[in-house]
Every structure is written in structure tokens, then in C-alpha cells.
Amino acid sequence: AQKITQTQPGMFVQEKEAVTLDCTYDTSDPSYGLFWYKQPSSGEMIFLIYQGSYDQQNATEGRYSLNFQKARKSANLVISASQLGDSAMYFCAMRARETSGSRLTFGEGTQLTVNP
Amino acid sequence: EPEVTQTPSHQVTQMGQEVILRCVPISNHLYFYWYRQILGQKVEFLVSFYNNEISEKSEIFDDQFSVERPDGSNFTLKIRSTKLEDSAMYFCASSPAGVRRSGKLFFGSGTQLSVL
């Protein structure tokens, strides 16, 4: 069965510094995708970044990058130059063919607080 | 930018009553989903819908739940006889090409359902 784990319930970072949010996963499917979503206090889920299991390079989207270490089964999100507006809950998620591939399995989330 | 719209934003109902949660996915998207998030817990997959039929459903999605695309724009989730444990934030999502191919699900802002 597929599993996503986020071991940091809360993280704090100073404005303008970089922060890494951890995510490990487990699946027996060689083809899978990894996602990060941001959920601000208003509640909506905002897509940040995607990494496919066969992608050769780590994904990047602006200030977001995904540190994909396949052998370690980790997909950590790196936010560079943190801003106050980055304070939110962050979810790692995975899709795999084990469940027909149409569902995302989410981790428990990490609450990020950016301090001024 | 196009967005997924959910109504209402809050719904309060009595246990045993039927509720219908409404969603308008992004117009050219083909895949539709419902997820839910019980307060303080993970986001959980409920159901995916493609080509006017359910493509996958989770163990949560029992006979009390149903989905429908009654016209070309709306996508609804019906809970036939609500239970206290159905209280949660319900998210609708859509994607142009399905989770298997693209990385991106577009989520709505959610409907907070409270069952009393």
C-alpha cells in the first residue's frame, strides 16, 4: 500500500531564509507522482509543485523546489527566501497506480510559520 | 485565472438529513474529484469521476454518498443521510488530464459541513 509521511507537525523560519519541509513516501509502483499543496488559513488548497518518478531533474517552480531523492524515497519541499505570506499548512501527496492512479494520498501536513 | 467554485461555503444540517454540495469545475477539465478533510486530520480522497461515471472511489464513499454531473457545468456530491462523523471540509477538484498524467489538481475553496 502507498503511504506518505510528514514528520514535522510545525516549522518556524525567519523571513527571507530558506526552509525545507520533509516528506517521505512508500509505494511498490515504479511509476508515481509526488505533489506539494499549500493550504492557507482561508482553507483552499493551492498546487505548488509536481515531480514524476521518472523525471531526471528536480522540479522547480519559482521559489519552490523539490529535493527528490528516489533511493531514500524522499521528496522534500524547499522554499527559498521565505515570505510572511508563506505561513500556511503544507501537504505532500502522492499518486500511484496501486489504486488505479486516480487518487492522491496526502500526508499529515506541516504547519509553517514565517516570522518577521 | 479560471477556478473551481464551490457552494455553499458553509452548510449546517441535522443528523439524518440529506445534503447536496455543489461544485462548478473549470470548464475545459475532464476529471472531477471530491476530497474531504476532517478537522485536524489528513485530506482524504472520496471519489473520482470521468466521462460521466465514477472511475474510482475510496472505502469512505459508501452507499450514503453519490455524485452527479447533472449538466455540463455542475458536479455535485450528495450525502443521503448525514451522520455526525460526516462533519468535515469537502473539497471539489478538477484536472484537465487526470492525475496519472498531469501533476495538477485545481481545488475549490471547500464547503465546511457541520452535522448537528
Coordinates of N, CA and C in Angstrom, one line a residue:
Chain A
A1 N 0.8 -1.2 0.0 CA 0.0 0.0 0.0 C 0.9 1.3 0.0
Q2 N 0.3 2.3 -0.6 CA 1.1 3.5 -0.6 C 0.9 4.3 0.7
K3 N 2.0 5.1 1.0 CA 2.0 5.8 2.2 C 2.8 7.1 2.1
I4 N 2.3 8.1 2.7 CA 3.1 9.4 2.7 C 3.2 9.8 4.1
T5 N 4.4 10.3 4.5 CA 4.7 10.7 5.9 C 5.4 12.0 5.9
Q6 N 4.8 12.9 6.7 CA 5.4 14.2 7.0 C 5.6 14.2 8.5
T7 N 6.9 14.3 8.9 CA 7.2 14.1 10.3 C 7.3 15.4 11.1
Q8 N 7.1 16.5 10.4 CA 7.2 17.8 11.1 C 5.8 18.4 11.2
P9 N 5.2 18.3 12.4 CA 3.9 19.0 12.5 C 4.0 20.5 12.4
G10 N 5.1 21.1 12.9 CA 5.2 22.5 12.8 C 6.7 22.9 12.5
M11 N 6.8 24.0 11.7 CA 8.1 24.5 11.4 C 8.1 26.0 11.5
F12 N 9.2 26.6 11.9 CA 9.3 28.1 12.0 C 10.5 28.5 11.2
V13 N 10.4 29.6 10.5 CA 11.5 30.1 9.7 C 11.5 31.7 9.8
Q14 N 12.6 32.3 9.7 CA 12.7 33.7 9.6 C 12.5 34.2 8.2
E15 N 11.8 35.3 8.1 CA 11.6 35.9 6.8 C 12.9 36.0 6.0
K16 N 12.8 35.7 4.7 CA 13.9 35.8 3.8 C 14.9 34.6 3.9
E17 N 14.7 33.7 4.9 CA 15.5 32.5 4.9 C 14.9 31.4 4.2
A18 N 15.6 30.3 3.9 CA 15.1 29.1 3.2 C 14.7 28.1 4.3
V19 N 13.7 27.3 3.9 CA 13.2 26.3 4.8 C 12.9 25.0 4.0
T20 N 13.2 23.9 4.6 CA 12.9 22.6 4.0 C 11.8 21.8 4.8
L21 N 10.8 21.4 4.0 CA 9.7 20.6 4.6 C 9.9 19.2 4.2
D22 N 9.9 18.3 5.1 CA 10.2 16.9 4.8 C 9.0 16.1 4.4
C23 N 9.2 15.1 3.5 CA 8.2 14.2 3.0 C 8.9 12.9 2.6
T24 N 8.4 11.8 3.2 CA 8.9 10.5 2.7 C 7.7 9.7 2.3
Y25 N 7.9 8.8 1.4 CA 6.8 8.1 0.8 C 7.2 6.6 0.6
D26 N 6.2 5.8 0.4 CA 6.4 4.4 0.2 C 5.4 3.9 -0.8
T27 N 5.9 3.2 -1.9 CA 5.0 2.6 -2.8 C 5.7 1.5 -3.6
S28 N 5.0 0.5 -4.0 CA 5.7 -0.5 -4.8 C 5.5 -0.3 -6.3
D29 N 4.9 0.8 -6.6 CA 4.7 1.1 -8.1 C 5.9 1.9 -8.6
P30 N 6.5 1.5 -9.7 CA 7.7 2.2 -10.2 C 7.3 3.5 -10.8
S31 N 6.0 3.7 -11.2 CA 5.5 4.9 -11.8 C 4.6 5.7 -10.8
Y32 N 5.1 6.8 -10.3 CA 4.3 7.5 -9.3 C 4.5 9.0 -9.5
G33 N 3.7 9.8 -8.9 CA 3.9 11.3 -8.9 C 3.8 11.8 -7.5
L34 N 4.6 12.9 -7.2 CA 4.6 13.5 -5.9 C 4.2 15.0 -6.1
F35 N 3.5 15.4 -5.1 CA 2.9 16.8 -5.2 C 3.1 17.5 -3.9
W36 N 3.1 18.8 -3.9 CA 3.0 19.6 -2.7 C 1.9 20.6 -2.9
Y37 N 1.1 20.7 -1.9 CA 0.0 21.7 -1.9 C 0.1 22.6 -0.6
K38 N -0.3 23.8 -0.8 CA -0.3 24.8 0.3 C -1.8 25.1 0.7
Q39 N -2.0 25.1 2.0 CA -3.4 25.4 2.5 C -3.3 26.6 3.5
P40 N -3.6 27.8 3.0 CA -3.5 28.9 3.9 C -4.7 28.9 4.9
S41 N -4.8 29.8 5.8 CA -5.8 29.7 6.8 C -7.2 29.9 6.2
S42 N -7.3 30.5 5.0 CA -8.6 30.6 4.4 C -9.1 29.2 3.9
G43 N -8.3 28.2 3.8 CA -8.8 26.9 3.6 C -8.6 26.3 2.2
E44 N -8.4 27.1 1.2 CA -8.3 26.5 -0.1 C -7.0 25.7 -0.3
M45 N -6.9 24.8 -1.2 CA -5.7 24.0 -1.5 C -5.1 24.5 -2.7
I46 N -3.8 24.9 -2.6 CA -3.1 25.6 -3.8 C -2.0 24.7 -4.2
F47 N -2.0 24.3 -5.5 CA -0.9 23.4 -6.0 C 0.4 24.2 -6.1
L48 N 1.4 23.6 -5.6 CA 2.7 24.2 -5.7 C 3.7 23.6 -6.7
I49 N 3.8 22.3 -6.7 CA 4.9 21.7 -7.5 C 4.6 20.2 -7.6
Y50 N 5.1 19.6 -8.7 CA 4.9 18.2 -9.0 C 6.3 17.6 -9.5
Q51 N 6.5 16.4 -9.1 CA 7.6 15.6 -9.5 C 7.2 14.2 -9.9
G52 N 7.5 13.8 -11.2 CA 7.2 12.5 -11.6 C 8.4 11.5 -11.3
S53 N 8.1 10.3 -11.0 CA 9.1 9.4 -10.6 C 10.2 9.1 -11.6
Y54 N 9.9 9.4 -12.9 CA 10.9 9.2 -14.0 C 11.5 10.5 -14.4
D55 N 11.1 11.6 -13.7 CA 11.8 12.9 -14.1 C 13.2 12.8 -13.7
Q56 N 14.1 13.3 -14.6 CA 15.5 13.2 -14.3 C 16.0 14.4 -13.4
Q57 N 15.3 15.5 -13.5 CA 15.7 16.6 -12.7 C 14.7 17.0 -11.7
N58 N 15.2 17.6 -10.6 CA 14.3 18.0 -9.6 C 13.4 19.2 -10.1
A59 N 12.1 19.1 -9.7 CA 11.2 20.1 -10.1 C 11.5 21.4 -9.4
T60 N 11.2 22.5 -10.2 CA 11.3 23.9 -9.6 C 10.2 24.7 -10.1
E61 N 9.6 25.5 -9.2 CA 8.5 26.5 -9.6 C 8.8 27.8 -8.8
G62 N 9.5 28.7 -9.4 CA 9.8 29.9 -8.7 C 10.6 29.7 -7.5
R63 N 10.1 30.1 -6.3 CA 10.8 29.9 -5.1 C 10.7 28.5 -4.5
Y64 N 9.9 27.7 -5.1 CA 9.7 26.3 -4.7 C 10.6 25.4 -5.5
S65 N 11.2 24.5 -4.8 CA 11.9 23.4 -5.4 C 11.7 22.1 -4.7
L66 N 11.8 21.0 -5.4 CA 11.5 19.7 -4.8 C 12.8 18.9 -4.8
N67 N 13.3 18.6 -3.6 CA 14.5 17.8 -3.5 C 14.1 16.3 -3.5
F68 N 14.2 15.7 -4.7 CA 13.7 14.4 -4.9 C 14.9 13.4 -4.8
Q69 N 14.8 12.6 -3.8 CA 15.9 11.5 -3.6 C 15.2 10.2 -3.7
K70 N 15.2 9.6 -4.8 CA 14.4 8.4 -5.1 C 14.9 7.2 -4.3
A71 N 16.2 7.0 -4.1 CA 16.7 5.9 -3.3 C 16.2 6.0 -1.9
R72 N 16.1 7.2 -1.4 CA 15.7 7.4 0.0 C 14.2 7.5 0.1
K73 N 13.5 7.6 -1.0 CA 12.1 7.8 -1.0 C 11.7 9.0 -0.3
S74 N 12.4 10.1 -0.6 CA 12.0 11.4 0.0 C 11.8 12.4 -1.1
A75 N 10.9 13.4 -0.8 CA 10.5 14.4 -1.7 C 10.3 15.7 -0.9
N76 N 11.4 16.3 -0.5 CA 11.3 17.4 0.4 C 11.0 18.7 -0.4
L77 N 10.2 19.6 0.2 CA 10.0 20.9 -0.4 C 10.9 21.9 0.1
V78 N 11.6 22.6 -0.7 CA 12.4 23.7 -0.3 C 11.8 25.0 -0.7
I79 N 11.6 25.9 0.2 CA 11.1 27.3 -0.1 C 12.2 28.2 0.2
S80 N 12.6 28.9 -0.9 CA 13.7 29.9 -0.7 C 13.2 31.3 -0.4
A81 N 14.0 32.1 0.3 CA 13.6 33.4 0.6 C 12.1 33.5 1.1
S82 N 11.9 32.9 2.2 CA 10.5 32.9 2.8 C 9.9 34.2 3.0
Q83 N 8.6 34.3 2.7 CA 7.8 35.5 2.9 C 6.7 35.2 3.9
L84 N 6.2 36.3 4.5 CA 5.2 36.2 5.5 C 4.0 35.5 5.0
G85 N 3.7 35.7 3.7 CA 2.6 35.0 3.1 C 2.8 33.5 2.9
D86 N 3.9 33.0 3.1 CA 4.2 31.6 3.1 C 3.7 30.8 4.3
S87 N 3.3 31.6 5.3 CA 2.7 30.9 6.5 C 1.5 30.2 6.2
A88 N 1.4 28.9 6.3 CA 0.3 28.1 5.9 C 0.6 26.6 6.3
M89 N -0.4 25.8 6.0 CA -0.2 24.3 6.2 C 0.3 23.8 4.8
Y90 N 1.2 22.9 4.8 CA 1.8 22.4 3.6 C 1.6 20.8 3.6
F91 N 1.0 20.3 2.5 CA 0.7 18.9 2.3 C 1.5 18.3 1.2
C92 N 2.2 17.2 1.5 CA 2.8 16.4 0.5 C 1.8 15.3 0.1
A93 N 1.7 15.0 -1.2 CA 0.8 14.0 -1.7 C 1.4 13.1 -2.8
M94 N 0.8 11.9 -3.0 CA 1.3 11.0 -4.0 C 0.2 10.4 -4.7
R95 N 0.4 10.1 -6.0 CA -0.5 9.2 -6.7 C 0.4 8.1 -7.3
A96 N -0.3 6.9 -7.3 CA 0.4 5.7 -7.8 C -0.6 4.8 -8.4
R97 N -0.2 3.9 -9.2 CA -1.1 3.0 -10.0 C -1.7 2.0 -9.1
E98 N -1.2 1.8 -7.9 CA -1.7 0.8 -7.0 C -3.2 1.0 -6.8
T99 N -3.7 2.2 -6.9 CA -5.1 2.4 -6.7 C -5.7 3.0 -7.9
S100 N -5.3 2.5 -9.1 CA -5.8 2.9 -10.4 C -5.2 4.2 -10.8
G101 N -4.5 4.9 -9.9 CA -3.8 6.1 -10.3 C -4.7 7.4 -10.3
S102 N -5.9 7.3 -9.9 CA -6.7 8.5 -10.0 C -6.9 9.2 -8.7
R103 N -6.3 8.7 -7.6 CA -6.4 9.3 -6.3 C -5.1 9.8 -5.8
L104 N -5.1 10.9 -5.1 CA -4.0 11.4 -4.3 C -4.1 10.9 -2.9
T105 N -2.9 10.5 -2.4 CA -2.9 10.2 -0.9 C -2.0 11.3 -0.3
F106 N -2.6 11.9 0.7 CA -2.0 13.1 1.4 C -1.3 12.7 2.7
G107 N -0.2 13.4 3.0 CA 0.4 13.3 4.3 C -0.3 14.1 5.3
E108 N 0.2 14.1 6.5 CA -0.5 14.7 7.7 C -0.4 16.3 7.6
G109 N 0.6 16.8 6.9 CA 0.8 18.2 6.8 C 1.8 18.8 7.8
T110 N 2.4 19.9 7.4 CA 3.3 20.6 8.2 C 2.9 22.1 8.2
Q111 N 2.7 22.6 9.5 CA 2.3 24.0 9.6 C 3.5 24.9 9.7
L112 N 3.7 25.7 8.6 CA 4.8 26.6 8.5 C 4.5 28.0 9.0
T113 N 5.3 28.5 9.9 CA 5.1 29.9 10.3 C 6.4 30.7 10.0
V114 N 6.2 31.7 9.2 CA 7.3 32.6 8.9 C 7.3 33.8 9.8
N115 N 8.4 34.0 10.5 CA 8.5 35.1 11.5 C 9.1 36.3 10.8
P116 N 8.6 37.5 11.2 CA 9.2 38.7 10.6 C 10.6 39.1 11.2
Chain B
E1 N -7.7 34.1 -13.7 CA -7.4 32.7 -13.9 C -8.7 31.9 -13.5
P2 N -9.0 30.9 -14.3 CA -10.2 30.1 -14.0 C -10.0 29.4 -12.7
E3 N -11.2 29.1 -12.0 CA -11.1 28.5 -10.7 C -12.3 27.5 -10.5
V4 N -12.1 26.6 -9.6 CA -13.2 25.7 -9.2 C -14.0 26.5 -8.1
T5 N -15.3 26.5 -8.3 CA -16.2 27.2 -7.4 C -17.1 26.2 -6.7
Q6 N -17.1 26.4 -5.3 CA -18.0 25.5 -4.5 C -19.0 26.3 -3.7
T7 N -20.2 25.8 -3.7 CA -21.2 26.4 -2.9 C -22.0 25.3 -2.1
P8 N -22.5 25.7 -0.9 CA -22.2 26.9 -0.2 C -20.8 26.8 0.5
S9 N -20.3 27.8 1.1 CA -19.0 27.7 1.8 C -19.2 27.1 3.1
H10 N -20.4 27.2 3.7 CA -20.7 26.6 5.0 C -22.1 26.0 4.9
Q11 N -22.3 24.8 5.4 CA -23.6 24.1 5.5 C -23.7 23.5 6.8
V12 N -24.9 23.8 7.4 CA -25.2 23.2 8.7 C -26.4 22.4 8.5
T13 N -26.4 21.1 9.0 CA -27.6 20.3 8.8 C -27.8 19.4 10.0
Q14 N -29.0 18.9 10.1 CA -29.3 18.0 11.2 C -28.9 16.5 10.8
M15 N -28.5 15.8 11.8 CA -28.2 14.4 11.5 C -29.4 13.7 10.9
G16 N -29.1 12.9 9.9 CA -30.2 12.2 9.2 C -30.7 12.9 7.9
Q17 N -30.4 14.1 7.8 CA -30.9 14.9 6.7 C -30.0 14.7 5.4
E18 N -30.5 14.9 4.3 CA -29.7 14.9 3.1 C -29.1 16.2 2.8
V19 N -27.9 16.2 2.3 CA -27.2 17.4 1.8 C -26.7 17.2 0.4
I20 N -26.7 18.3 -0.3 CA -26.0 18.3 -1.6 C -25.0 19.4 -1.7
L21 N -23.8 19.1 -1.9 CA -22.7 20.0 -2.1 C -22.4 20.2 -3.5
R22 N -22.3 21.5 -3.9 CA -22.2 21.8 -5.3 C -20.9 22.4 -5.7
C23 N -20.5 22.1 -6.9 CA -19.2 22.5 -7.5 C -19.3 22.8 -8.9
V24 N -18.6 23.8 -9.3 CA -18.5 24.1 -10.8 C -17.0 24.0 -11.1
P25 N -16.7 22.9 -11.8 CA -15.2 22.7 -12.1 C -14.8 23.7 -13.2
I26 N -13.6 23.7 -13.5 CA -13.0 24.6 -14.6 C -13.6 24.0 -15.9
S27 N -14.0 24.9 -16.8 CA -14.9 24.5 -17.9 C -14.2 23.5 -18.9
N28 N -13.0 23.5 -19.1 CA -12.4 22.5 -20.1 C -11.8 21.3 -19.4
H29 N -12.0 21.1 -18.1 CA -11.5 20.0 -17.4 C -12.4 18.8 -17.6
L30 N -11.8 17.6 -17.6 CA -12.5 16.4 -17.8 C -12.6 15.5 -16.6
Y31 N -11.8 15.7 -15.6 CA -11.7 14.8 -14.5 C -12.1 15.6 -13.2
F32 N -13.0 14.9 -12.4 CA -13.5 15.6 -11.3 C -13.4 14.8 -10.0
Y33 N -13.2 15.4 -8.9 CA -12.9 14.7 -7.7 C -13.6 15.4 -6.5
W34 N -13.8 14.5 -5.5 CA -14.2 15.0 -4.2 C -13.2 14.5 -3.2
Y35 N -12.8 15.4 -2.3 CA -11.9 15.0 -1.1 C -12.6 15.6 0.1
R36 N -12.2 15.1 1.2 CA -12.7 15.7 2.5 C -11.6 15.8 3.5
Q37 N -11.7 16.7 4.4 CA -10.7 16.9 5.5 C -11.4 17.1 6.8
I38 N -11.4 16.1 7.6 CA -11.9 16.3 9.0 C -11.0 17.2 9.8
L39 N -11.5 18.0 10.6 CA -10.7 19.0 11.3 C -9.5 18.4 12.0
G40 N -8.3 18.9 11.6 CA -7.1 18.4 12.2 C -6.5 17.2 11.6
Q41 N -7.2 16.7 10.6 CA -6.7 15.4 10.0 C -6.3 15.6 8.6
K42 N -5.9 14.5 8.0 CA -5.4 14.5 6.6 C -6.5 14.8 5.6
V43 N -6.1 15.2 4.4 CA -7.1 15.3 3.3 C -7.3 13.9 2.8
E44 N -8.5 13.5 2.6 CA -8.8 12.1 2.2 C -9.6 12.1 0.9
F45 N -9.2 11.2 0.0 CA -9.9 11.0 -1.3 C -11.2 10.4 -1.0
L46 N -12.2 10.9 -1.7 CA -13.5 10.2 -1.7 C -13.8 9.5 -3.1
V47 N -13.8 10.3 -4.1 CA -14.2 9.7 -5.4 C -13.6 10.5 -6.6
S48 N -13.4 9.8 -7.7 CA -13.1 10.5 -8.9 C -14.1 10.1 -10.0
F49 N -14.2 11.0 -10.9 CA -15.4 11.0 -11.9 C -14.8 11.4 -13.3
Y50 N -15.1 10.6 -14.3 CA -14.7 10.9 -15.6 C -15.6 10.3 -16.6
N51 N -15.9 11.0 -17.6 CA -16.8 10.5 -18.7 C -18.1 10.1 -18.1
N52 N -18.6 10.9 -17.2 CA -20.0 10.6 -16.7 C -20.1 9.4 -15.8
E53 N -19.0 8.9 -15.3 CA -19.1 7.8 -14.4 C -18.0 7.8 -13.4
I54 N -18.2 7.1 -12.3 CA -17.2 7.1 -11.2 C -16.0 6.2 -11.7
S55 N -14.8 6.7 -11.7 CA -13.6 6.0 -12.1 C -12.9 5.3 -10.9
E56 N -13.1 5.9 -9.7 CA -12.5 5.3 -8.5 C -13.2 5.9 -7.3
K57 N -13.4 5.0 -6.3 CA -13.9 5.5 -5.0 C -13.2 4.9 -3.9
S58 N -13.2 5.6 -2.8 CA -12.5 5.1 -1.6 C -13.5 4.3 -0.7
E59 N -12.9 3.7 0.3 CA -13.7 3.0 1.3 C -14.7 3.9 2.1
I60 N -14.4 5.1 2.1 CA -15.2 6.1 2.8 C -16.5 6.3 2.0
F61 N -16.4 6.2 0.7 CA -17.5 6.5 -0.2 C -18.5 5.3 -0.3
D62 N -19.3 5.3 0.8 CA -20.3 4.1 0.8 C -21.6 4.5 0.2
D63 N -22.6 3.7 0.4 CA -23.9 3.9 -0.3 C -24.6 5.2 0.1
Q64 N -24.1 5.8 1.2 CA -24.7 7.1 1.6 C -24.3 8.3 0.7
F65 N -23.2 8.0 -0.1 CA -22.7 9.1 -0.9 C -23.0 8.8 -2.4
S66 N -23.2 9.9 -3.1 CA -23.4 9.7 -4.6 C -22.9 11.0 -5.2
V67 N -22.5 10.9 -6.5 CA -22.0 12.1 -7.2 C -22.8 12.1 -8.5
E68 N -22.9 13.3 -9.1 CA -23.6 13.5 -10.3 C -23.1 14.7 -11.0
R69 N -23.2 14.6 -12.3 CA -22.9 15.8 -13.2 C -24.2 16.1 -13.9
P70 N -25.1 16.8 -13.3 CA -26.4 16.9 -13.9 C -26.5 17.7 -15.2
D71 N -25.5 18.5 -15.4 CA -25.5 19.3 -16.7 C -24.0 19.5 -17.1
G72 N -23.7 20.4 -18.0 CA -22.4 20.5 -18.5 C -21.4 21.2 -17.6
S73 N -22.0 21.8 -16.5 CA -21.1 22.6 -15.7 C -21.0 22.2 -14.2
N74 N -22.1 21.6 -13.7 CA -22.1 21.3 -12.2 C -21.6 19.9 -11.9
F75 N -21.1 19.8 -10.7 CA -20.7 18.5 -10.2 C -21.1 18.4 -8.8
T76 N -21.9 17.5 -8.4 CA -22.5 17.5 -7.0 C -22.1 16.3 -6.3
L77 N -22.0 16.5 -4.9 CA -21.8 15.4 -4.0 C -23.1 15.4 -3.1
K78 N -23.8 14.2 -3.1 CA -24.9 14.1 -2.2 C -24.6 13.1 -1.1
I79 N -25.0 13.5 0.1 CA -24.9 12.6 1.3 C -26.3 12.4 1.7
R80 N -26.7 11.1 1.6 CA -28.2 10.8 1.7 C -28.7 11.0 3.1
S81 N -28.0 10.5 4.1 CA -28.5 10.6 5.5 C -27.3 10.9 6.3
T82 N -27.1 12.2 6.6 CA -25.8 12.6 7.2 C -25.7 12.1 8.7
K83 N -24.4 11.8 9.0 CA -24.0 11.3 10.3 C -23.1 12.4 10.9
L84 N -23.0 12.3 12.2 CA -22.1 13.3 12.9 C -20.7 13.3 12.4
E85 N -20.2 12.1 12.0 CA -18.9 11.9 11.5 C -18.7 12.4 10.1
D86 N -19.7 12.8 9.5 CA -19.6 13.4 8.1 C -19.2 14.9 8.2
S87 N -19.1 15.4 9.4 CA -18.7 16.8 9.6 C -17.3 17.0 9.1
A88 N -17.0 17.8 8.2 CA -15.7 18.0 7.6 C -15.7 19.1 6.5
M89 N -14.6 19.4 6.1 CA -14.4 20.3 4.9 C -14.4 19.4 3.7
Y90 N -15.3 19.7 2.7 CA -15.4 18.9 1.5 C -14.8 19.8 0.3
F91 N -13.8 19.2 -0.3 CA -13.2 19.9 -1.4 C -13.5 19.2 -2.7
C92 N -13.9 20.0 -3.7 CA -14.1 19.6 -5.1 C -12.8 19.9 -5.8
A93 N -12.4 19.1 -6.8 CA -11.2 19.4 -7.6 C -11.5 19.0 -9.0
S94 N -10.7 19.6 -9.9 CA -10.8 19.1 -11.3 C -9.4 19.2 -11.9
S95 N -9.3 18.4 -13.0 CA -8.0 18.5 -13.7 C -8.3 18.2 -15.2
P96 N -7.4 18.7 -16.0 CA -7.6 18.6 -17.5 C -7.3 17.2 -18.0
A97 N -6.3 16.5 -17.3 CA -5.8 15.3 -17.9 C -5.7 14.2 -17.0
G98 N -6.3 14.3 -15.8 CA -6.2 13.2 -14.8 C -4.9 13.2 -14.1
V99 N -5.0 12.6 -12.9 CA -3.8 12.6 -12.0 C -2.7 11.8 -12.6
R100 N -3.0 10.8 -13.4 CA -1.9 9.9 -13.9 C -0.9 10.7 -14.8
R101 N -1.4 11.7 -15.5 CA -0.6 12.4 -16.5 C -0.1 13.7 -16.0
S102 N -1.0 14.6 -15.6 CA -0.5 15.9 -15.2 C -0.3 15.9 -13.7
G103 N 0.4 16.9 -13.2 CA 0.6 17.0 -11.8 C -0.5 17.7 -11.1
K104 N -1.4 18.4 -11.8 CA -2.1 19.5 -11.2 C -3.6 19.2 -11.0
L105 N -4.0 19.2 -9.8 CA -5.4 19.2 -9.5 C -5.7 20.7 -9.0
F106 N -6.8 21.2 -9.5 CA -7.3 22.5 -9.1 C -8.4 22.3 -8.1
F107 N -8.1 22.8 -6.9 CA -9.1 22.6 -5.8 C -10.0 23.8 -5.7
G108 N -11.2 23.6 -5.2 CA -12.1 24.7 -4.8 C -11.7 25.1 -3.4
S109 N -12.5 26.1 -2.9 CA -12.2 26.6 -1.5 C -12.9 25.8 -0.5
G110 N -13.7 24.8 -0.9 CA -14.2 23.9 0.1 C -15.6 24.3 0.6
T111 N -16.3 23.3 1.1 CA -17.6 23.5 1.8 C -17.4 22.9 3.2
Q112 N -17.6 23.7 4.2 CA -17.5 23.2 5.6 C -18.9 22.7 6.0
L113 N -19.0 21.4 6.1 CA -20.2 20.8 6.5 C -20.2 20.5 8.0
S114 N -21.2 21.0 8.7 CA -21.4 20.7 10.1 C -22.7 19.9 10.3
V115 N -22.6 18.7 10.9 CA -23.8 17.9 11.1 C -24.0 17.9 12.6
L116 N -25.2 18.4 13.0 CA -25.6 18.5 14.4 C -26.5 17.4 14.9

